Short mmCIF file of C-alpha atoms and ligand atoms in Angstrom, two decimals:
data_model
loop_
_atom_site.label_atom_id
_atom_site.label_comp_id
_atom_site.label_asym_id
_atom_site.label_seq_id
_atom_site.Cartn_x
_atom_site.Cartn_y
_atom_site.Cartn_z
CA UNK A 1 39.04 11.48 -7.29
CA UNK A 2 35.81 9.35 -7.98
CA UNK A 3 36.65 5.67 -6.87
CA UNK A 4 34.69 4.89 -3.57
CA UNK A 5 31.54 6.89 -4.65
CA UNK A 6 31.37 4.99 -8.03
CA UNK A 7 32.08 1.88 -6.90
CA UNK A 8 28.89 1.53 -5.28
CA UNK A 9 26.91 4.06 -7.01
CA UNK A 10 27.37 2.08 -10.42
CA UNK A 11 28.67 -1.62 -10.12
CA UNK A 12 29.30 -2.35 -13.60
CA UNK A 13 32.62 -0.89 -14.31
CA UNK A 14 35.00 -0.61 -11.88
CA UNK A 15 37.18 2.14 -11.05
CA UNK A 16 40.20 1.88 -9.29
CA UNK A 17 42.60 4.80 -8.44
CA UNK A 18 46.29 3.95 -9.10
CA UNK A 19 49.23 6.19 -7.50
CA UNK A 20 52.34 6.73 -9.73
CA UNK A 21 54.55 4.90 -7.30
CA UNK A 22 51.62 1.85 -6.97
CA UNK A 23 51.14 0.94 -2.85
CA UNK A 24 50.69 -2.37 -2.37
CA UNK A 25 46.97 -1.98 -1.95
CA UNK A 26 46.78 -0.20 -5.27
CA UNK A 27 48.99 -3.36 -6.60
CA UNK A 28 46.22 -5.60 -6.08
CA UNK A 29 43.91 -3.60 -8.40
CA UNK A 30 46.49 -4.50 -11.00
CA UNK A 31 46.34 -8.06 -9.97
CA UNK A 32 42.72 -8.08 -10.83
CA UNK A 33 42.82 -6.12 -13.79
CA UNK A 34 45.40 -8.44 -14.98
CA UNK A 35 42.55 -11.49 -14.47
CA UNK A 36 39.83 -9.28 -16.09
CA UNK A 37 41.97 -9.67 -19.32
CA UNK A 38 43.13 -12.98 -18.92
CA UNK A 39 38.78 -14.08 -18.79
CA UNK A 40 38.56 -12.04 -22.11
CA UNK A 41 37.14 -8.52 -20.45
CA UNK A 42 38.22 -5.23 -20.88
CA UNK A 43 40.28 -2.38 -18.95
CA UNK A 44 41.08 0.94 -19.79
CA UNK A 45 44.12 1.99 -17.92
CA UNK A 46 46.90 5.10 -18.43
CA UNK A 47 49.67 5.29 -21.07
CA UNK A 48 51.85 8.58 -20.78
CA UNK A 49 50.38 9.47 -24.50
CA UNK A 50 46.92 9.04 -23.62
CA UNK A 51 44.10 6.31 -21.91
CA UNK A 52 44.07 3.00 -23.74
CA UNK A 53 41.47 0.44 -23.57
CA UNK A 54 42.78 -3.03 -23.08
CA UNK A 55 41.77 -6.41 -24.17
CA UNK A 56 44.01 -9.93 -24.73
CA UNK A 57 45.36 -9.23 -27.79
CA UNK A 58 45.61 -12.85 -28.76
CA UNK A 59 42.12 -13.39 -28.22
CA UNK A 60 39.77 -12.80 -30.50
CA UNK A 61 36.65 -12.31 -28.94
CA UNK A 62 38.39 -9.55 -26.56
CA UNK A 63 39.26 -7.47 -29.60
CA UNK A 64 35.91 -7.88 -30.42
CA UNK A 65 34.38 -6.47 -27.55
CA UNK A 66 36.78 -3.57 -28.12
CA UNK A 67 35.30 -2.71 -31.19
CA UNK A 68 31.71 -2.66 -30.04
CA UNK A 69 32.76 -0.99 -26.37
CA UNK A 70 34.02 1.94 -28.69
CA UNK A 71 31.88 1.65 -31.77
CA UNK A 72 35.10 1.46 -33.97
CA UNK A 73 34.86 0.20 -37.33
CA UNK A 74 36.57 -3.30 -37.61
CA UNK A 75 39.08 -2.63 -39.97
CA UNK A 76 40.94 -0.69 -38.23
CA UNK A 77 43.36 -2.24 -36.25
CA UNK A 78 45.03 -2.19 -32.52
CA UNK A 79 48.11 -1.53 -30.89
CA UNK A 80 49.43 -4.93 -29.02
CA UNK A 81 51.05 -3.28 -26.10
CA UNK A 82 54.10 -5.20 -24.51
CA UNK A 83 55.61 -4.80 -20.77
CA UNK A 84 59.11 -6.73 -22.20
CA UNK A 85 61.00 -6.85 -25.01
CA UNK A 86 60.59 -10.89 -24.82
CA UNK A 87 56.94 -10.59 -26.07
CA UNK A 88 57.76 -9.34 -29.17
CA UNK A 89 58.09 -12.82 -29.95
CA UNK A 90 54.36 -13.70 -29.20
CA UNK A 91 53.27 -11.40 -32.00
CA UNK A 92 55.94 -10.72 -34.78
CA UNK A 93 58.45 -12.15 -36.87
CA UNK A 94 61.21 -11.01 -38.96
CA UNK A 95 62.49 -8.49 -36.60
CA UNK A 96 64.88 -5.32 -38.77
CA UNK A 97 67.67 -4.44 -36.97
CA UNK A 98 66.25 -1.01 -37.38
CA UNK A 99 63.45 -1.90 -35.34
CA UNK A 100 66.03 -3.37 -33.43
CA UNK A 101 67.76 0.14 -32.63
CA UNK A 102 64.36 1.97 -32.82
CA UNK A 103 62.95 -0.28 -30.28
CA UNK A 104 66.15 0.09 -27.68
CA UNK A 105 66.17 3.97 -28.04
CA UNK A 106 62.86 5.09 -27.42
CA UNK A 107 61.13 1.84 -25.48
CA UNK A 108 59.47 2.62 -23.27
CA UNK A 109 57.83 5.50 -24.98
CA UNK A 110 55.56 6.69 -27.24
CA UNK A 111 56.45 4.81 -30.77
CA UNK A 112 54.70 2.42 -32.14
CA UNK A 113 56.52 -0.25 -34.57
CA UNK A 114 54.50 -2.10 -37.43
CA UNK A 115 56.07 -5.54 -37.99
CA UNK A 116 54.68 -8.59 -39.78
CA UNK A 117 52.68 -10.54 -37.25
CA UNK A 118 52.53 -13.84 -36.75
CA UNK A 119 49.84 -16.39 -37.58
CA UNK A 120 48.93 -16.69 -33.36
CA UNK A 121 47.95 -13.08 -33.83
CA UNK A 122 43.89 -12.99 -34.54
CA UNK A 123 42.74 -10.50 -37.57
CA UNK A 124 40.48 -9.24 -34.95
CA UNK A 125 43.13 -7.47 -33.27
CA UNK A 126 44.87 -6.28 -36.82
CA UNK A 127 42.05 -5.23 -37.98
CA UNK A 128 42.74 -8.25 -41.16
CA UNK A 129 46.06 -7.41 -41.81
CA UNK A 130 49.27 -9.77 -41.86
CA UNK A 131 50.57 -6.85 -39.77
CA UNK A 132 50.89 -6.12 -36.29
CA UNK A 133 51.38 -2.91 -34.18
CA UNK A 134 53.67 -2.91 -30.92
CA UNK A 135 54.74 -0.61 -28.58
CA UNK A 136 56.04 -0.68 -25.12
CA UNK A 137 54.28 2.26 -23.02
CA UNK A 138 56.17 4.48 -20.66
CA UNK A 139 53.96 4.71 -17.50
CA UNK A 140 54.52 2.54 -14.44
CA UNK A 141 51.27 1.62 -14.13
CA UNK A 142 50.60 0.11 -17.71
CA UNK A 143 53.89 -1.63 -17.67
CA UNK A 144 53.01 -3.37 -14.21
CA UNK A 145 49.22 -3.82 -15.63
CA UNK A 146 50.61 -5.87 -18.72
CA UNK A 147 53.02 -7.91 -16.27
CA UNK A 148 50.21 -8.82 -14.21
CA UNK A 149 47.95 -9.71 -17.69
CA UNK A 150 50.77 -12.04 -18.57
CA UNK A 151 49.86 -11.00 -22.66
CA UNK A 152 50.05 -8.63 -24.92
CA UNK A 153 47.46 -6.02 -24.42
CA UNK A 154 45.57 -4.75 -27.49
CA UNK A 155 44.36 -1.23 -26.68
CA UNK A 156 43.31 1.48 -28.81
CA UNK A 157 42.36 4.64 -27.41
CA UNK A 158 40.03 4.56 -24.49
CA UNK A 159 36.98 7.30 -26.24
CA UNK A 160 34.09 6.22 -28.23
CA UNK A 161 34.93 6.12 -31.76
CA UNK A 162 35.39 9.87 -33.73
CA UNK A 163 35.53 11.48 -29.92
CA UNK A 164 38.82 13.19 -29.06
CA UNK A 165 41.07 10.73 -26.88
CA UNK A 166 41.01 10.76 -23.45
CA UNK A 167 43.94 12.22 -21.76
CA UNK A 168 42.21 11.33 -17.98
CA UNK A 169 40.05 9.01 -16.31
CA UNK A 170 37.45 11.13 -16.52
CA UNK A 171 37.15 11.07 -20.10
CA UNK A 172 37.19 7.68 -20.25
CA UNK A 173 34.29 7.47 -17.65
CA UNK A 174 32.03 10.15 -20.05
CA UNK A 175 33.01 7.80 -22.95
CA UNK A 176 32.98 3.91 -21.98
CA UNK A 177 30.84 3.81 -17.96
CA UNK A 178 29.20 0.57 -18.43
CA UNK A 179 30.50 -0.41 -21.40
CA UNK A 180 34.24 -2.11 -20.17
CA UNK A 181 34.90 -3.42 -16.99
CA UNK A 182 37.30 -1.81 -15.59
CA UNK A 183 39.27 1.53 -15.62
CA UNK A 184 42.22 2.27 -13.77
CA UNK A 185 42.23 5.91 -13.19
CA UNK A 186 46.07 6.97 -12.97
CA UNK A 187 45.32 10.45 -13.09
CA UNK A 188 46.31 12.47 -16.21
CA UNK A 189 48.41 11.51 -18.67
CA UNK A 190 51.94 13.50 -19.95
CA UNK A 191 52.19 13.40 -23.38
CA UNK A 192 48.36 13.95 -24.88
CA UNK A 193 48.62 13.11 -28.29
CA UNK A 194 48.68 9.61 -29.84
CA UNK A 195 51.89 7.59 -30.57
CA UNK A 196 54.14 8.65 -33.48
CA UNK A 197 53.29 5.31 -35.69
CA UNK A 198 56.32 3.63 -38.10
CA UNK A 199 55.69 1.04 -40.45
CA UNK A 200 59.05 -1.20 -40.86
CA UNK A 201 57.30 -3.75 -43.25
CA UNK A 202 58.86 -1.95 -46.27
CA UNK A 203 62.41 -0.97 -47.18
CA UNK A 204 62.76 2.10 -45.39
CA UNK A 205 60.47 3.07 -42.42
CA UNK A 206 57.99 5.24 -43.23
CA UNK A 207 55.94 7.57 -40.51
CA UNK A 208 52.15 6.49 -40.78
CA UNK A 209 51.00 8.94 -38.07
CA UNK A 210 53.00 12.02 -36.51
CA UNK A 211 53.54 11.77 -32.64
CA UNK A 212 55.60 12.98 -29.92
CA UNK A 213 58.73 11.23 -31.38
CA UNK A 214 59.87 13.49 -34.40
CA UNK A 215 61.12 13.37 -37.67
CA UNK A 216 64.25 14.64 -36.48
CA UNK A 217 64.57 12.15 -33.48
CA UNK A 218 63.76 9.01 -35.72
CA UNK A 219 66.48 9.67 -38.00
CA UNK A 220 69.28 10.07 -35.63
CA UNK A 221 68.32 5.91 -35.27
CA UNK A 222 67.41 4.78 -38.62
CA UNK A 223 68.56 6.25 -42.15
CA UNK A 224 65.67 7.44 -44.84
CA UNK A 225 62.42 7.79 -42.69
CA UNK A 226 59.79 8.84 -44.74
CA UNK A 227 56.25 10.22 -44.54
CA UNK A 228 53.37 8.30 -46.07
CA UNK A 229 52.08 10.56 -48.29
CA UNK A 230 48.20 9.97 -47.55
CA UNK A 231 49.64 12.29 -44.05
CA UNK A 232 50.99 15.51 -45.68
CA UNK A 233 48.30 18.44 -45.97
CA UNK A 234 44.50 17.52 -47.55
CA UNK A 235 43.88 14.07 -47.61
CA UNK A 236 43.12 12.80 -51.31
CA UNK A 237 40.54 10.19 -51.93
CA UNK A 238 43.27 8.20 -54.66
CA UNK A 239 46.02 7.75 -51.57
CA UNK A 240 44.91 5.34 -49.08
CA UNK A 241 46.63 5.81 -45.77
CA UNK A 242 48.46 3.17 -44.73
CA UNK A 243 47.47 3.10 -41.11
CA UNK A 244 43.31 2.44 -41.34
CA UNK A 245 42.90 4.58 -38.53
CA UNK A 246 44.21 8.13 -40.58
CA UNK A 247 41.13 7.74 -42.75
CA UNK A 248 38.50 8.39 -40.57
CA UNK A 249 37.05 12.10 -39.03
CA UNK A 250 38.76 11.71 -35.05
CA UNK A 251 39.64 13.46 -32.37
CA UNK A 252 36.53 15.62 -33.10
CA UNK A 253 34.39 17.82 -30.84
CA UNK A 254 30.45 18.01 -31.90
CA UNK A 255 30.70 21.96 -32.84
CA UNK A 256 32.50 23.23 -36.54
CA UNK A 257 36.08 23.53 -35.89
CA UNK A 258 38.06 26.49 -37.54
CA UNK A 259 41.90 26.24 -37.00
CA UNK A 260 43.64 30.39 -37.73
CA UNK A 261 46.98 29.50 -38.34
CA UNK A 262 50.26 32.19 -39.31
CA UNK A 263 52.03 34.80 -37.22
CA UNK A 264 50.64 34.12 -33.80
CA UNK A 265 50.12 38.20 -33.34
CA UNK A 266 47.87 38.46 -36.01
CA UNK A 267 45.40 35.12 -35.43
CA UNK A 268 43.74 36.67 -32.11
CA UNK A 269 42.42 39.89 -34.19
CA UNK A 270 41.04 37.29 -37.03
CA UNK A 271 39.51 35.33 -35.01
CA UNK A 272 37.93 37.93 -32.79
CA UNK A 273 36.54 39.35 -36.47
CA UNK A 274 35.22 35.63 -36.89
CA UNK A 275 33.49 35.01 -33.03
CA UNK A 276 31.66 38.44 -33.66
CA UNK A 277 29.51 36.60 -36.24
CA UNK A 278 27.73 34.21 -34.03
CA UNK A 279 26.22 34.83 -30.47
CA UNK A 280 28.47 34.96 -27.71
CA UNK A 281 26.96 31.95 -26.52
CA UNK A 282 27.51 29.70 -29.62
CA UNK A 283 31.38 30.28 -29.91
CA UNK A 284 34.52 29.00 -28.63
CA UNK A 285 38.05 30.42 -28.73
CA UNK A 286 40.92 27.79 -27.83
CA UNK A 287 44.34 30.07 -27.02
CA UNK A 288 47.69 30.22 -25.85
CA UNK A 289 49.28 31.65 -22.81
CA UNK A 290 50.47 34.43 -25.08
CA UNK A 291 47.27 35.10 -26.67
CA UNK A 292 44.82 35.12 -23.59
CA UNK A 293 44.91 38.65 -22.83
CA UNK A 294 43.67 39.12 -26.72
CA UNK A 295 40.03 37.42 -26.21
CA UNK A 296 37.21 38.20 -24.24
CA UNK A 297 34.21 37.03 -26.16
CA UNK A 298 32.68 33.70 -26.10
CA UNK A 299 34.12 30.83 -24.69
CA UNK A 300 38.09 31.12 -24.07
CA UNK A 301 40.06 28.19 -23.29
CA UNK A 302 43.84 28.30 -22.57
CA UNK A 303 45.72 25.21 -23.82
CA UNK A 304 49.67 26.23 -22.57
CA UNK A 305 52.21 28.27 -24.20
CA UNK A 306 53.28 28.05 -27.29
CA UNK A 307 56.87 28.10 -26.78
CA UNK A 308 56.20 24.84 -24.46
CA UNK A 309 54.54 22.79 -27.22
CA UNK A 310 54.50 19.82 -25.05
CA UNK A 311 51.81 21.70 -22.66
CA UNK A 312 49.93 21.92 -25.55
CA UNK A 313 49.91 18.56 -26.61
CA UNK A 314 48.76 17.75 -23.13
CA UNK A 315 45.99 19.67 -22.97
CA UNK A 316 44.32 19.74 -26.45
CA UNK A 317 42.06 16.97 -26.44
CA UNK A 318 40.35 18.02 -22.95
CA UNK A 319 39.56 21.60 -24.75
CA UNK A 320 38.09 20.17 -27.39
CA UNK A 321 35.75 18.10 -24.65
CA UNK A 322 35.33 21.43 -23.17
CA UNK A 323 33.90 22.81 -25.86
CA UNK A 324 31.64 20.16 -26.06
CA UNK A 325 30.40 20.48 -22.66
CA UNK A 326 29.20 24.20 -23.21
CA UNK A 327 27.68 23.31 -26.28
CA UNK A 328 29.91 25.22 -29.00
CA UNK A 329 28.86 25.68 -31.99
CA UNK A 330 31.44 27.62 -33.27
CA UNK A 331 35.27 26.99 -32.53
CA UNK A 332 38.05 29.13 -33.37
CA UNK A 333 41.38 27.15 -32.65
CA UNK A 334 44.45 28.79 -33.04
CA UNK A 335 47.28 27.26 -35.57
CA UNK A 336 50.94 25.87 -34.55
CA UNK A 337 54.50 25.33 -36.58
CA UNK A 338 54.23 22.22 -38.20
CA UNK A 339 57.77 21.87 -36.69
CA UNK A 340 58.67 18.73 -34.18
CA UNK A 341 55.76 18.22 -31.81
CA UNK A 342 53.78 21.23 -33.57
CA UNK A 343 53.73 18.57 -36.10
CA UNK A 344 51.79 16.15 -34.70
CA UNK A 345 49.44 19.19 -32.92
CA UNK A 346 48.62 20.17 -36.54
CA UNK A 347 47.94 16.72 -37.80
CA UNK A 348 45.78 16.38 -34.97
CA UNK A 349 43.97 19.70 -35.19
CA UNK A 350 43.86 19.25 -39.28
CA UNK A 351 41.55 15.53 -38.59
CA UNK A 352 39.09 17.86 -36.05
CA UNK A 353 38.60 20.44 -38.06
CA UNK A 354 37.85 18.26 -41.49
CA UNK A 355 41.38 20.89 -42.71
CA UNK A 356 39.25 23.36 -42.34
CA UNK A 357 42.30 26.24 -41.98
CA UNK A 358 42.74 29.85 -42.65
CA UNK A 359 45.79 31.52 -42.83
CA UNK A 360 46.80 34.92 -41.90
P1 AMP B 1 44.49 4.26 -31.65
O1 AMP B 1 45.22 3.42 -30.69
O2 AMP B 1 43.07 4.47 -31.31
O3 AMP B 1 45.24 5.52 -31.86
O4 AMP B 1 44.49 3.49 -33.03
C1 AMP B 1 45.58 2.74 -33.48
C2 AMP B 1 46.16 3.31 -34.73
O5 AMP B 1 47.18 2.43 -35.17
C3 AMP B 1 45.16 3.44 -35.86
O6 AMP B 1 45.38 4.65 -36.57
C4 AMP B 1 45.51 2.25 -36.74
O7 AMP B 1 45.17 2.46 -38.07
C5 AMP B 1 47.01 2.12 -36.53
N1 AMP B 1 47.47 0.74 -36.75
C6 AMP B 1 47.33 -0.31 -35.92
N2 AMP B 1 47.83 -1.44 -36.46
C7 AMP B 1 48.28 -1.12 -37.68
C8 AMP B 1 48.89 -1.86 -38.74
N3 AMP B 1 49.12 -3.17 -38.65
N4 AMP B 1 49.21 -1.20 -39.87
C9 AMP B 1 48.99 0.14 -39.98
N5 AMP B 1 48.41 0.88 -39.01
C10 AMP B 1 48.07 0.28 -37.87
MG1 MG B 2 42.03 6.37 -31.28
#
């Protein structure tokens, strides 16, 4: 990819290309991107949901530079990502035995528990809450990165704050060159989307953000799993969501984002009625495999088939970059089922667009 040229090119972040299976060589990257946290510095490196950018989450002043590397606003807090079960016990206390049984069915993966943290864990990193975030990533690379780090890794998304997340290393190099030290480019990521997010702080765990683990797959491991509220449909300025992070515009591309959302035969001839308003040039048209064929003015990017919503996931963010890069003005996305993973597609799309949604 880009490693060797960059690495001389532009000396102050590093980029280091990591194979799946990790050589030895590519093991000693780790190694050194395990000392760049333990001195307090930063690395972005690959999660199978997308590229996180990782600090010592036990250190203040790393979460810190987090915050100013992305331009994120402070109160919204970090993920403390974990390589082992046994550092749970760095960071939280009062473990439920539902995040007991949540933890051993889908760790490694993409779920992220809220617990009660303990005092060792800086407000920095929770953003001032008496709450914590964990979750144990599913990628070789990031588990072997924390191992090397020796402690918890506190990593939000690798993008600048209100861009969509990155889903490869070149994202994260467009976003944060110069600004971290290091980024350990293990080609693209699986999943796409952020971790589903579950706060167990409460009686019953309740779903702060929508993510590749469902509805339907949390409750086969823990009884009454709820929404927050401040999630479902239009947000409403009297419910505060009770993850920081769901308040803010994200995921967002610099052009106005339409989603066209009902029977999927009937969104291309909307939208084609909607392009034809602006100049070819100006508009953007993000599709399906099924749907291509129906387009052919303005920008047209394909994003995976619909009945494989897992493509989709995958690819959304880096259409909404795209976009960006030909300099749409106008962008014409269209809708999913707001069933399992479509879920978390709409939740995503709704945030982009400011729920800006017709239906058909
Ligand atoms: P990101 O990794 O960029 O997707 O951001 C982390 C997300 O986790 C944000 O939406 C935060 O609001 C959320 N989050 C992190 N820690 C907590 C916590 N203690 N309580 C609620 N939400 C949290
Ligand atoms: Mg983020």
């Amino acid at each position: 990819m880009f490693s060797e040229v960059v690495k001389s090119a532009m000396p102050d972040t590093i980029i280091y290309e990591i194979s799946k299976d990790i050589t030895s060589e590519e093991y000693e990257y780790i190694r050194e991107a395990g000392s760049v946290i333990r001195r307090g510095g930063l690395v972005a490196f690959p999660t199978e949901t997308v590229y996180g950018l990782g600090g010592d989450a036990l250190n203040p002043a790393a979460s810190g530079r987090i915050y100013s590397a992305k331009g994120r606003p402070s109160d919204n807090p970090l993920i403390a990502h974990i390589a082992d079960i046994s550092q749970l016990d760095m960071l939280a206390y009062e473990v439920p035995d539902v995040a007991m049984r949540l933890m051993k069915r889908f760790w490694p993966g993409p779920l992220t528990i809220i617990l009660k943290k303990k005092k060792e864990v800086p407000y920095e990193t929770t953003g001032g809450l008496d709450t914590v975030a964990v979750r144990m990533p599913d990628n070789p690379i990031a588990l072997a990165f924390i191992r090397e780090a020796g402690v918890p890794i506190a990593a939000p998304s690798a993008n600048l704050s209100g861009k969509p997340s990155p889903t490869n290393a070149w994202h994260v190099r467009c976003d944060l060159y110069g600004r971290i030290d290091m980024i350990l480019d293990g080609g693209p990521v699986n999943i796409g989307i952020e971790s589903t997010i579950v706060d167990l702080t409460s009686e019953l765990p309740v779903v702060l953000r929508p993510g590749y683990i469902d509805m339907n797959m949390l409750s086969e491991v823990a009884a009454g799993v709820e929404k927050d509220p401040a999630i479902l449909g239009v947000p409403d300025k009297n419910i505060r969501p009770k993850a920081p992070g769901m308040k803010y515009r994200h995921y967002a591309p610099e052009g106005e984002l339409t989603i066209v959302s009902g029977d999927p035969d009937r969104i291309p001839e909307r939208i084609n009625m909607l392009a034809r308003r602006h100049d070819e040039a100006d508009v953007g048209v993000i599709t399906t495999d099924e749907n291509r064929h129906r387009y052919d003015y303005g920008k047209v990017v394909c994003i995976g088939e619909r009945r494989d919503e897992l493509s989709v996931a995958r690819s959304l963010y880096g259409a909404l970059r795209t976009m960006d890069e030909y300099r749409i003005k106008y962008i014409y996305v269209e809708g999913f089922s707001d069933e399992n993973l479509g879920d978390a597609i709409m939740n995503r799309l709704m945030k982009a667009a400011g729920y800006k949604i017709i239906y058909v």
